[in-house]
Amino acid sequence: MAVPVPPRPVIELTDVSKIYGTGDTMVRAVDGVGLVVQRGEYVAVMGASGSGKSTLMNIIGCVDMPTRGRYLLDGVDTRRLDEKRQALIRSRKIGFVFQSFNLIPRTTALSNVELPLAYAGIKPGERRRRAMEALDRVGLSDRAGHGPSQLSGGQAQRVAIARAIVTDPVLLLADEPTGALDSHSTAEVLGLFDALNAGGRTVVMITHEAEVATHARRTVRLCDGRIQADDRTGVAGAVTTG
Ligand SMILES: Nc1ncnc2c1ncn2[C@@H]1O[C@H](COP(=O)(O)OP(=O)(O)O)[C@@H](O)[C@H]1O
Ligand SMILES: [Mg+2]
């Protein structure tokens, strides 16, 4: 008989700080942040330029280590990991989406989506099948053979999202994913994030646009490296703090 396992948070930050420099030039980019994100949440991280969004994202993404505090990613204590293991946990547990798509030029959409599976050592046949499935999820199976330069911005970002979800990561981490898109593509991409979250995917998205943040069901506001507000919003946009 299976013993019930209590749900574990995807993200658990405890009193996390990131300090750059020393003395007069010391900057507390992230300053004593505590944040718990449960499976299935859709969180927007907002804040003015310099408020610590990227620094916090880099910590959550295991790209950078905090100076102080504890970070559990899907229950794994990231403090004890060397760089190699950090890279491993990053590729296993997180799908990244960037403002600038970061697709590899001069190769097909399909090859781009297959790449994380190649790194994970998945065999070519299985790789292709799963990459096609991910492209289908973002509505682009008919563009599998196109290169990034043959795609619109919105399509390129959807390929990048397919690449981010192809490994079935526990967390989808997006940094201004609509920052380079026109309003039509923005709506398309946000609709995709909505659908992925509705399917159970945990999403954390940096954005400085309030309009974009309305898609999330929770908004964390940063100011000078600290969490200034943490609001839960209903589907209708009603704020139900607590
Ligand atoms: N590598 C670094 N060295 C020194 N200071 C940094 C570094 N990265 C960020 N900072 C500082 O940390 C603060 C937060 O920066 P950042 O996380 O990039 O904010 P945001 O993404 O919200 O614009 C800023 O004052 C910034 O100048
Ligand atoms: Mg930034």
Coordinates of N, CA and C and ligand atoms in Angstrom, one line a residue:
M1 N 0.8 -1.2 0.0 CA 0.0 0.0 0.0 C 0.9 1.2 0.0
A2 N 0.5 2.2 -0.8 CA 1.3 3.4 -0.9 C 1.1 4.3 0.3
V3 N 2.2 4.8 0.9 CA 2.1 5.7 2.0 C 1.9 7.1 1.4
P4 N 0.9 7.9 1.8 CA 0.7 9.2 1.3 C 1.9 10.1 1.6
V5 N 2.4 10.8 0.5 CA 3.5 11.7 0.6 C 3.0 13.1 0.7
P6 N 3.3 13.9 1.7 CA 2.8 15.3 1.7 C 3.4 16.1 0.5
P7 N 2.6 16.9 -0.1 CA 3.0 17.7 -1.3 C 4.2 18.5 -0.9
R8 N 5.3 18.5 -1.8 CA 6.4 19.3 -1.5 C 6.4 20.5 -2.4
P9 N 6.8 21.7 -1.9 CA 6.8 22.9 -2.7 C 7.8 22.7 -3.9
V10 N 7.6 23.4 -5.0 CA 8.5 23.4 -6.1 C 9.7 24.3 -5.7
I11 N 9.4 25.5 -5.1 CA 10.4 26.4 -4.7 C 10.2 26.7 -3.2
E12 N 11.3 26.7 -2.4 CA 11.2 27.0 -1.0 C 12.5 27.8 -0.7
L13 N 12.3 29.2 -0.7 CA 13.4 30.1 -0.3 C 13.2 30.5 1.1
T14 N 14.3 30.4 1.9 CA 14.3 30.8 3.3 C 15.3 31.8 3.6
D15 N 14.9 33.0 3.9 CA 15.8 34.1 4.2 C 17.0 34.2 3.3
V16 N 16.7 34.3 2.0 CA 17.7 34.2 1.0 C 18.2 35.7 0.6
S17 N 19.5 35.8 0.6 CA 20.1 37.1 0.2 C 21.2 36.9 -0.8
K18 N 21.4 37.9 -1.7 CA 22.5 37.9 -2.6 C 23.2 39.2 -2.5
I19 N 24.4 39.2 -2.1 CA 25.1 40.5 -1.8 C 26.3 40.6 -2.8
Y20 N 26.3 41.7 -3.5 CA 27.4 42.0 -4.5 C 28.4 43.0 -3.8
G21 N 29.7 42.8 -4.1 CA 30.6 43.8 -3.6 C 30.8 43.8 -2.1
T22 N 31.6 44.8 -1.6 CA 31.9 44.9 -0.2 C 31.9 46.4 0.2
G23 N 31.8 46.7 1.5 CA 32.0 48.0 2.0 C 31.1 49.0 1.3
D24 N 31.6 50.1 0.8 CA 30.9 51.2 0.2 C 30.1 50.8 -1.1
T25 N 30.7 49.8 -1.8 CA 30.1 49.4 -3.0 C 29.1 48.2 -2.9
M26 N 28.9 47.8 -1.6 CA 28.0 46.6 -1.4 C 26.6 46.8 -1.8
V27 N 26.1 45.9 -2.5 CA 24.7 45.9 -3.0 C 23.9 44.7 -2.5
R28 N 22.8 44.9 -1.8 CA 22.0 43.7 -1.4 C 21.0 43.5 -2.5
A29 N 21.3 42.8 -3.6 CA 20.5 42.6 -4.7 C 19.2 41.9 -4.4
V30 N 19.3 40.9 -3.5 CA 18.2 40.2 -2.9 C 18.5 40.2 -1.4
D31 N 17.4 40.6 -0.6 CA 17.7 40.9 0.8 C 16.7 40.2 1.7
G32 N 17.0 39.0 2.1 CA 16.2 38.3 3.1 C 14.9 37.8 2.6
V33 N 14.9 37.2 1.4 CA 13.6 36.8 0.8 C 13.2 35.4 1.2
G34 N 11.9 35.3 1.6 CA 11.3 34.0 1.9 C 10.2 33.8 0.9
L35 N 10.2 32.7 0.2 CA 9.1 32.5 -0.8 C 8.9 31.0 -1.0
V36 N 7.6 30.6 -0.9 CA 7.3 29.2 -1.2 C 6.3 29.2 -2.3
V37 N 6.6 28.4 -3.3 CA 5.7 28.2 -4.5 C 5.4 26.8 -4.6
Q38 N 4.1 26.5 -4.5 CA 3.6 25.1 -4.6 C 3.4 24.7 -6.0
R39 N 3.4 23.4 -6.2 CA 3.1 22.8 -7.5 C 1.8 23.3 -8.1
G40 N 1.8 23.7 -9.3 CA 0.6 24.1 -10.0 C 0.4 25.6 -9.9
E41 N 1.2 26.3 -9.2 CA 1.0 27.8 -9.1 C 1.5 28.5 -10.4
Y42 N 0.9 29.7 -10.6 CA 1.3 30.6 -11.7 C 1.7 31.9 -11.0
V43 N 3.0 32.2 -10.9 CA 3.4 33.4 -10.2 C 4.1 34.4 -11.1
A44 N 3.7 35.6 -11.0 CA 4.4 36.7 -11.7 C 5.3 37.4 -10.7
V45 N 6.5 37.7 -11.1 CA 7.4 38.5 -10.3 C 7.6 39.8 -10.9
M46 N 7.2 40.9 -10.2 CA 7.2 42.2 -10.7 C 8.1 43.1 -9.9
G47 N 8.5 44.3 -10.4 CA 9.4 45.2 -9.7 C 10.1 46.1 -10.7
A48 N 10.4 47.3 -10.2 CA 11.1 48.3 -11.0 C 12.5 47.7 -11.4
S49 N 13.1 48.3 -12.4 CA 14.5 48.0 -12.8 C 15.4 48.1 -11.6
G50 N 16.2 47.1 -11.3 CA 17.2 47.2 -10.2 C 16.6 46.6 -8.9
S51 N 15.3 46.2 -8.9 CA 14.7 45.7 -7.7 C 15.1 44.3 -7.3
G52 N 15.9 43.6 -8.2 CA 16.4 42.3 -7.9 C 15.7 41.1 -8.6
K53 N 14.9 41.4 -9.6 CA 14.2 40.4 -10.3 C 15.1 39.3 -10.9
S54 N 16.1 39.8 -11.7 CA 17.0 38.9 -12.4 C 17.8 38.1 -11.4
T55 N 18.3 38.8 -10.4 CA 19.1 38.1 -9.4 C 18.3 37.0 -8.7
L56 N 17.0 37.3 -8.4 CA 16.2 36.3 -7.8 C 15.9 35.1 -8.8
M57 N 15.7 35.5 -10.0 CA 15.4 34.5 -11.0 C 16.7 33.6 -11.2
N58 N 17.8 34.2 -11.2 CA 19.1 33.4 -11.3 C 19.2 32.4 -10.2
I59 N 18.8 32.8 -9.0 CA 18.9 31.9 -7.8 C 17.9 30.8 -8.0
I60 N 16.7 31.2 -8.3 CA 15.6 30.2 -8.5 C 16.0 29.2 -9.6
G61 N 16.6 29.7 -10.7 CA 17.0 28.9 -11.8 C 18.3 28.1 -11.6
C62 N 18.9 28.2 -10.4 CA 20.2 27.5 -10.1 C 21.3 28.0 -11.0
V63 N 21.2 29.2 -11.5 CA 22.3 29.8 -12.3 C 23.3 30.5 -11.4
D64 N 22.8 30.9 -10.3 CA 23.6 31.6 -9.3 C 23.2 31.2 -7.9
M65 N 24.2 31.2 -7.0 CA 24.0 30.7 -5.6 C 23.7 31.9 -4.7
P66 N 22.8 31.8 -3.8 CA 22.7 32.9 -2.8 C 23.9 33.1 -1.9
T67 N 24.1 34.3 -1.4 CA 25.2 34.5 -0.5 C 24.8 33.9 0.9
R68 N 23.5 34.0 1.2 CA 23.0 33.6 2.5 C 21.6 32.9 2.3
G69 N 21.2 32.1 3.2 CA 19.9 31.5 3.1 C 19.9 30.1 2.5
R70 N 18.6 29.6 2.4 CA 18.5 28.2 2.0 C 17.5 28.2 0.8
Y71 N 17.8 27.4 -0.2 CA 16.9 27.2 -1.4 C 16.7 25.7 -1.7
L72 N 15.5 25.3 -1.5 CA 15.1 23.9 -1.9 C 14.4 24.0 -3.2
L73 N 14.9 23.3 -4.2 CA 14.2 23.2 -5.5 C 13.6 21.8 -5.6
D74 N 12.3 21.7 -5.6 CA 11.6 20.5 -5.6 C 12.2 19.5 -4.5
G75 N 12.4 20.1 -3.4 CA 12.9 19.3 -2.2 C 14.4 19.1 -2.2
V76 N 15.1 19.5 -3.2 CA 16.6 19.3 -3.2 C 17.3 20.6 -2.7
D77 N 18.1 20.4 -1.7 CA 18.9 21.5 -1.1 C 20.0 21.9 -2.0
T78 N 19.9 23.0 -2.7 CA 20.9 23.4 -3.7 C 22.2 23.9 -3.1
R79 N 22.2 24.1 -1.8 CA 23.5 24.6 -1.2 C 24.6 23.5 -1.3
R80 N 24.2 22.2 -1.3 CA 25.2 21.2 -1.2 C 25.7 20.8 -2.6
L81 N 25.3 21.4 -3.6 CA 25.6 21.0 -5.0 C 26.8 21.7 -5.5
D82 N 27.7 20.9 -6.1 CA 28.8 21.5 -6.9 C 28.2 22.0 -8.2
E83 N 29.1 22.6 -9.0 CA 28.6 23.2 -10.3 C 28.0 22.2 -11.2
K84 N 28.6 21.1 -11.3 CA 28.2 20.0 -12.2 C 26.7 19.5 -11.8
R85 N 26.5 19.3 -10.5 CA 25.2 18.9 -10.1 C 24.2 20.0 -10.2
Q86 N 24.7 21.2 -10.0 CA 23.8 22.4 -10.2 C 23.2 22.4 -11.7
A87 N 24.1 22.2 -12.6 CA 23.8 22.1 -14.0 C 22.8 21.0 -14.3
L88 N 23.0 19.9 -13.6 CA 22.2 18.7 -13.8 C 20.8 18.9 -13.3
I89 N 20.7 19.5 -12.1 CA 19.4 19.7 -11.5 C 18.6 20.8 -12.3
R90 N 19.4 21.7 -12.8 CA 18.8 22.8 -13.7 C 18.2 22.2 -14.9
S91 N 18.9 21.3 -15.6 CA 18.4 20.7 -16.8 C 17.3 19.7 -16.6
R92 N 17.3 19.1 -15.4 CA 16.2 18.1 -15.1 C 14.9 18.7 -14.6
K93 N 15.0 19.8 -13.9 CA 13.9 20.3 -13.2 C 13.3 21.6 -13.7
I94 N 14.1 22.3 -14.6 CA 13.6 23.7 -15.0 C 13.6 23.8 -16.5
G95 N 12.5 24.4 -17.0 CA 12.5 24.8 -18.4 C 12.6 26.3 -18.4
F96 N 13.5 26.8 -19.2 CA 13.8 28.3 -19.2 C 13.2 28.9 -20.5
V97 N 12.5 30.1 -20.3 CA 12.1 30.8 -21.5 C 12.6 32.2 -21.3
F98 N 13.3 32.8 -22.4 CA 13.9 34.1 -22.3 C 13.2 35.1 -23.2
Q99 N 13.5 36.3 -22.9 CA 12.9 37.4 -23.8 C 13.3 37.3 -25.2
S100 N 14.6 36.9 -25.4 CA 15.2 36.8 -26.8 C 15.1 35.4 -27.4
F101 N 14.3 34.6 -26.9 CA 14.0 33.2 -27.4 C 15.2 32.3 -27.3
N102 N 16.4 32.8 -27.6 CA 17.7 32.0 -27.5 C 17.6 30.6 -28.2
L103 N 17.0 30.7 -29.5 CA 17.0 29.5 -30.3 C 18.4 29.4 -31.0
I104 N 18.8 28.2 -31.4 CA 20.0 28.1 -32.1 C 19.7 28.3 -33.6
P105 N 20.4 29.3 -34.2 CA 20.1 29.6 -35.6 C 20.6 28.5 -36.6
R106 N 20.2 28.5 -37.8 CA 20.6 27.6 -38.8 C 20.4 26.1 -38.5
T107 N 19.4 25.9 -37.7 CA 18.9 24.5 -37.5 C 17.4 24.6 -37.3
T108 N 16.8 23.4 -37.4 CA 15.3 23.5 -37.5 C 14.7 23.7 -36.1
A109 N 13.4 24.0 -36.1 CA 12.6 24.1 -34.9 C 12.7 22.8 -34.1
L110 N 12.5 21.7 -34.9 CA 12.6 20.4 -34.3 C 13.9 20.1 -33.6
S111 N 15.0 20.4 -34.3 CA 16.3 20.2 -33.6 C 16.5 21.0 -32.4
N112 N 16.0 22.2 -32.4 CA 16.0 23.1 -31.2 C 15.3 22.4 -30.0
V113 N 14.1 21.9 -30.3 CA 13.3 21.3 -29.3 C 13.9 20.0 -28.8
E114 N 14.6 19.3 -29.7 CA 15.2 18.0 -29.3 C 16.4 18.2 -28.4
L115 N 17.1 19.3 -28.5 CA 18.3 19.6 -27.8 C 18.4 19.2 -26.4
P116 N 17.5 19.6 -25.5 CA 17.5 19.2 -24.1 C 17.4 17.7 -23.9
L117 N 16.8 17.0 -24.8 CA 16.6 15.6 -24.7 C 17.9 14.9 -25.1
A118 N 18.6 15.5 -26.1 CA 20.0 15.0 -26.5 C 20.9 15.1 -25.3
Y119 N 20.9 16.3 -24.6 CA 21.7 16.4 -23.4 C 21.4 15.4 -22.4
A120 N 20.1 15.1 -22.3 CA 19.7 14.1 -21.3 C 19.9 12.7 -21.7
G121 N 20.5 12.5 -22.9 CA 20.9 11.1 -23.3 C 19.8 10.3 -23.9
I122 N 18.7 10.9 -24.3 CA 17.5 10.2 -24.9 C 17.9 9.8 -26.3
K123 N 17.5 8.6 -26.7 CA 17.9 8.1 -28.0 C 17.1 8.9 -29.1
P124 N 17.7 9.0 -30.3 CA 17.2 9.8 -31.4 C 15.7 9.6 -31.7
G125 N 15.3 8.4 -31.8 CA 13.9 8.1 -32.2 C 12.9 8.7 -31.2
E126 N 13.2 8.4 -29.9 CA 12.4 8.8 -28.8 C 12.4 10.4 -28.7
R127 N 13.6 10.9 -29.0 CA 13.8 12.3 -29.0 C 12.9 13.0 -30.0
R128 N 12.9 12.5 -31.2 CA 12.1 13.1 -32.2 C 10.6 13.0 -31.9
R129 N 10.2 11.9 -31.4 CA 8.8 11.7 -31.0 C 8.3 12.7 -30.0
R130 N 9.2 12.8 -28.9 CA 8.8 13.8 -27.8 C 8.9 15.2 -28.3
A131 N 9.8 15.5 -29.1 CA 10.0 16.9 -29.6 C 8.8 17.3 -30.5
M132 N 8.3 16.3 -31.3 CA 7.2 16.6 -32.2 C 5.9 16.8 -31.3
E133 N 5.8 16.0 -30.3 CA 4.7 16.1 -29.3 C 4.7 17.5 -28.7
A134 N 5.9 18.0 -28.3 CA 6.0 19.3 -27.7 C 5.6 20.4 -28.7
L135 N 6.1 20.2 -29.9 CA 5.7 21.2 -31.0 C 4.2 21.2 -31.2
D136 N 3.6 20.1 -31.1 CA 2.2 20.0 -31.3 C 1.5 20.7 -30.2
R137 N 2.0 20.6 -29.0 CA 1.4 21.2 -27.8 C 1.4 22.8 -28.0
V138 N 2.4 23.3 -28.7 CA 2.4 24.8 -28.9 C 1.8 25.1 -30.3
G139 N 1.2 24.2 -30.9 CA 0.5 24.4 -32.2 C 1.5 24.6 -33.4
L140 N 2.7 24.1 -33.4 CA 3.6 24.3 -34.4 C 4.2 23.1 -35.1
S141 N 3.5 22.0 -35.0 CA 4.0 20.8 -35.6 C 4.2 21.0 -37.1
D142 N 3.5 21.9 -37.8 CA 3.7 22.1 -39.2 C 4.9 23.0 -39.5
R143 N 5.6 23.5 -38.5 CA 6.8 24.3 -38.7 C 8.0 23.6 -38.2
A144 N 7.9 22.3 -38.0 CA 9.0 21.5 -37.4 C 10.3 21.7 -38.2
G145 N 10.2 21.7 -39.5 CA 11.4 21.8 -40.4 C 11.9 23.2 -40.7
H146 N 11.2 24.2 -40.1 CA 11.6 25.6 -40.4 C 12.8 26.0 -39.4
G147 N 13.6 26.9 -39.9 CA 14.7 27.5 -39.1 C 14.1 28.7 -38.4
P148 N 14.8 29.1 -37.3 CA 14.4 30.3 -36.5 C 14.1 31.5 -37.4
S149 N 14.9 31.7 -38.4 CA 14.8 32.9 -39.2 C 13.5 32.8 -40.1
Q150 N 13.0 31.7 -40.2 CA 11.7 31.5 -41.0 C 10.5 31.6 -40.1
L151 N 10.7 31.9 -38.9 CA 9.6 32.0 -37.9 C 9.3 33.4 -37.5
S152 N 8.0 33.7 -37.2 CA 7.7 35.1 -36.6 C 8.2 35.0 -35.2
G153 N 8.3 36.2 -34.6 CA 8.7 36.3 -33.2 C 7.8 35.4 -32.3
G154 N 6.5 35.5 -32.5 CA 5.6 34.7 -31.7 C 5.8 33.2 -31.9
Q155 N 6.1 32.8 -33.1 CA 6.3 31.4 -33.4 C 7.6 30.9 -32.8
A156 N 8.7 31.8 -32.9 CA 10.0 31.5 -32.3 C 9.8 31.3 -30.8
Q157 N 9.1 32.1 -30.1 CA 8.9 32.0 -28.7 C 8.1 30.7 -28.4
R158 N 7.2 30.4 -29.2 CA 6.4 29.1 -29.0 C 7.4 27.9 -29.1
V159 N 8.3 28.0 -30.1 CA 9.3 26.9 -30.2 C 10.1 26.8 -28.9
A160 N 10.5 28.0 -28.5 CA 11.3 28.1 -27.2 C 10.5 27.5 -26.0
I161 N 9.2 27.7 -26.0 CA 8.4 27.1 -25.0 C 8.3 25.6 -25.1
A162 N 8.2 25.1 -26.4 CA 8.2 23.7 -26.6 C 9.5 23.1 -26.1
R163 N 10.6 23.8 -26.4 CA 11.9 23.3 -25.9 C 12.0 23.3 -24.4
A164 N 11.3 24.3 -23.8 CA 11.3 24.3 -22.3 C 10.5 23.2 -21.6
I165 N 9.5 22.8 -22.3 CA 8.6 21.8 -21.7 C 8.9 20.3 -22.1
V166 N 9.8 20.2 -23.1 CA 10.0 18.8 -23.7 C 10.5 17.8 -22.7
T167 N 11.2 18.3 -21.7 CA 11.8 17.4 -20.6 C 10.8 17.2 -19.5
D168 N 9.6 17.8 -19.6 CA 8.6 17.7 -18.6 C 9.2 18.2 -17.2
P169 N 9.6 19.5 -17.2 CA 10.3 20.0 -16.0 C 9.2 20.3 -14.9
V170 N 9.6 20.4 -13.7 CA 8.7 20.6 -12.6 C 8.4 22.2 -12.5
L171 N 9.3 23.0 -13.2 CA 9.1 24.4 -13.1 C 9.4 25.0 -14.5
L172 N 8.5 25.9 -14.9 CA 8.7 26.7 -16.1 C 9.0 28.1 -15.7
L173 N 10.3 28.5 -16.0 CA 10.8 29.8 -15.5 C 11.0 30.8 -16.7
A174 N 10.2 31.8 -16.7 CA 10.3 32.7 -17.8 C 10.7 34.1 -17.4
D175 N 11.7 34.7 -18.2 CA 12.1 36.1 -17.9 C 11.7 37.0 -19.0
E176 N 10.7 37.8 -18.7 CA 10.1 38.7 -19.7 C 9.8 38.1 -21.1
P177 N 9.1 37.0 -21.1 CA 8.9 36.2 -22.3 C 8.2 36.9 -23.4
T178 N 7.5 38.0 -23.1 CA 6.7 38.7 -24.1 C 7.4 40.0 -24.4
G179 N 8.6 40.3 -23.8 CA 9.2 41.6 -23.9 C 9.6 42.0 -25.3
A180 N 9.8 41.0 -26.2 CA 10.2 41.3 -27.6 C 9.1 41.1 -28.6
L181 N 7.8 40.9 -28.1 CA 6.8 40.5 -29.0 C 5.7 41.6 -29.2
D182 N 5.1 41.6 -30.4 CA 4.0 42.6 -30.6 C 2.7 42.0 -29.8
S183 N 1.7 42.8 -29.9 CA 0.5 42.5 -29.0 C -0.1 41.2 -29.4
H184 N -0.2 40.9 -30.7 CA -0.8 39.7 -31.1 C 0.0 38.5 -30.6
S185 N 1.3 38.5 -30.8 CA 2.1 37.4 -30.4 C 2.1 37.3 -28.9
T186 N 2.1 38.4 -28.2 CA 2.0 38.4 -26.7 C 0.8 37.7 -26.3
A187 N -0.3 37.9 -26.9 CA -1.6 37.3 -26.5 C -1.5 35.8 -26.7
E188 N -0.8 35.4 -27.9 CA -0.7 34.0 -28.2 C 0.2 33.3 -27.2
V189 N 1.3 33.9 -26.8 CA 2.3 33.3 -25.9 C 1.7 33.2 -24.5
L190 N 1.0 34.3 -24.1 CA 0.4 34.2 -22.8 C -0.7 33.2 -22.7
G191 N -1.5 33.0 -23.8 CA -2.5 32.0 -23.9 C -1.9 30.6 -23.7
L192 N -0.7 30.4 -24.2 CA 0.0 29.2 -24.1 C 0.4 28.9 -22.7
F193 N 1.0 29.9 -22.0 CA 1.3 29.8 -20.6 C 0.1 29.5 -19.8
D194 N -1.0 30.1 -20.1 CA -2.3 29.9 -19.4 C -2.7 28.4 -19.5
A195 N -2.6 27.9 -20.7 CA -3.0 26.5 -21.0 C -2.1 25.5 -20.3
L196 N -0.8 25.8 -20.3 CA 0.2 24.9 -19.7 C -0.1 24.9 -18.2
N197 N -0.3 26.1 -17.6 CA -0.6 26.1 -16.2 C -1.9 25.4 -15.8
A198 N -2.9 25.6 -16.7 CA -4.2 24.9 -16.5 C -4.0 23.4 -16.5
G199 N -3.0 22.9 -17.3 CA -2.7 21.5 -17.4 C -1.8 21.1 -16.2
G200 N -1.5 22.0 -15.2 CA -0.8 21.6 -14.0 C 0.6 22.1 -13.9
R201 N 1.1 22.7 -15.0 CA 2.5 23.1 -15.0 C 2.7 24.3 -14.0
T202 N 3.8 24.3 -13.2 CA 4.1 25.4 -12.3 C 4.8 26.4 -13.2
V203 N 4.4 27.7 -13.1 CA 5.0 28.8 -13.9 C 5.4 29.9 -13.0
V204 N 6.7 30.4 -13.2 CA 7.1 31.6 -12.5 C 7.6 32.5 -13.7
M205 N 7.0 33.7 -13.7 CA 7.3 34.6 -14.8 C 7.7 36.0 -14.3
I206 N 8.9 36.5 -14.8 CA 9.3 37.9 -14.5 C 8.6 38.7 -15.6
T207 N 8.0 39.8 -15.1 CA 7.5 40.8 -16.1 C 7.4 42.2 -15.4
H208 N 7.6 43.2 -16.2 CA 7.4 44.5 -15.6 C 6.1 45.1 -16.1
E209 N 5.3 44.3 -16.9 CA 4.1 44.8 -17.4 C 2.9 44.2 -16.6
A210 N 2.1 45.1 -16.0 CA 1.0 44.8 -15.1 C 0.0 43.9 -15.9
E211 N -0.2 44.3 -17.2 CA -1.1 43.6 -18.1 C -0.8 42.1 -18.2
V212 N 0.5 41.8 -18.4 CA 1.0 40.5 -18.5 C 0.8 39.7 -17.1
A213 N 1.1 40.4 -16.0 CA 1.0 39.8 -14.7 C -0.5 39.4 -14.4
T214 N -1.5 40.0 -15.0 CA -2.9 39.6 -14.7 C -3.1 38.2 -15.1
H215 N -2.3 37.6 -16.0 CA -2.5 36.2 -16.3 C -2.1 35.2 -15.2
A216 N -1.2 35.7 -14.3 CA -0.8 34.9 -13.2 C -1.9 34.9 -12.1
R217 N -1.8 33.9 -11.2 CA -2.8 33.8 -10.2 C -2.2 34.3 -8.9
R218 N -0.9 34.7 -9.0 CA -0.3 35.3 -7.8 C 0.8 36.3 -8.3
T219 N 0.9 37.4 -7.6 CA 1.9 38.4 -8.0 C 2.8 38.8 -6.8
V220 N 4.1 38.6 -7.0 CA 5.1 38.9 -6.0 C 5.8 40.2 -6.5
R221 N 5.8 41.2 -5.6 CA 6.4 42.5 -6.0 C 7.7 42.7 -5.2
L222 N 8.7 43.0 -6.0 CA 10.0 43.2 -5.4 C 10.3 44.7 -5.3
C223 N 11.0 45.1 -4.2 CA 11.5 46.5 -4.1 C 12.7 46.5 -3.3
D224 N 13.8 46.9 -3.9 CA 15.1 46.9 -3.2 C 15.5 45.5 -2.7
G225 N 15.2 44.5 -3.5 CA 15.6 43.2 -3.1 C 14.7 42.5 -2.1
R226 N 13.7 43.2 -1.7 CA 12.8 42.6 -0.7 C 11.4 42.4 -1.3
I227 N 10.6 41.4 -0.7 CA 9.3 41.2 -1.2 C 8.4 42.3 -0.5
Q228 N 7.8 43.1 -1.4 CA 7.0 44.2 -0.9 C 5.5 43.8 -0.8
A229 N 5.1 43.0 -1.7 CA 3.7 42.5 -1.7 C 3.7 41.1 -2.3
D230 N 2.7 40.3 -1.9 CA 2.5 39.0 -2.4 C 1.0 38.7 -2.5
D231 N 0.4 38.9 -3.6 CA -1.1 38.9 -3.7 C -1.5 37.7 -4.6
R232 N -2.6 37.1 -4.1 CA -3.2 36.1 -4.9 C -4.4 36.7 -5.7
T233 N -4.5 36.4 -6.9 CA -5.6 37.0 -7.7 C -6.4 35.9 -8.3
G234 N -7.7 36.1 -8.2 CA -8.6 35.1 -8.8 C -8.7 35.2 -10.3
V235 N -9.3 34.3 -11.0 CA -9.4 34.3 -12.5 C -10.1 35.6 -12.9
A236 N -11.0 36.1 -12.2 CA -11.7 37.3 -12.6 C -10.9 38.5 -12.3
G237 N -9.8 38.4 -11.7 CA -8.9 39.5 -11.3 C -9.2 40.0 -9.9
A238 N -10.1 39.4 -9.2 CA -10.4 39.8 -7.8 C -9.2 39.5 -6.9
V239 N -8.8 40.4 -6.1 CA -7.7 40.1 -5.2 C -8.2 39.5 -3.9
T240 N -7.7 38.3 -3.6 CA -8.0 37.6 -2.4 C -6.8 37.3 -1.6
T241 N -6.2 38.4 -1.0 CA -5.0 38.2 -0.3 C -5.1 37.3 0.9
G242 N -4.0 36.6 1.2 CA -4.0 35.7 2.3 C -3.4 34.4 2.0
Ligands
LIG1 N1 26.9 41.1 -11.0 C1 26.5 42.1 -10.2 N2 27.5 42.9 -9.6 C2 27.1 43.9 -8.8 N3 25.9 44.4 -8.7 C3 24.9 43.7 -9.3 C4 25.2 42.6 -10.1 N4 24.0 42.1 -10.7 C5 23.0 42.9 -10.2 N5 23.6 43.9 -9.4 C6 22.8 44.9 -8.7 O1 21.8 44.3 -7.9 C7 20.6 45.0 -8.0 C8 19.5 44.2 -8.6 O2 19.7 43.9 -9.9 P1 18.8 43.0 -10.8 O3 18.6 41.7 -10.1 O4 19.4 42.9 -12.2 O5 17.5 43.8 -10.9 P2 16.3 43.8 -12.0 O6 16.4 42.5 -12.7 O7 15.0 43.9 -11.1 O8 16.5 45.0 -12.8 C9 20.9 46.3 -8.8 O9 21.2 47.3 -7.9 C10 22.1 45.9 -9.6 O10 22.9 47.0 -10.0
MG2 MG 16.5 42.2 -14.8

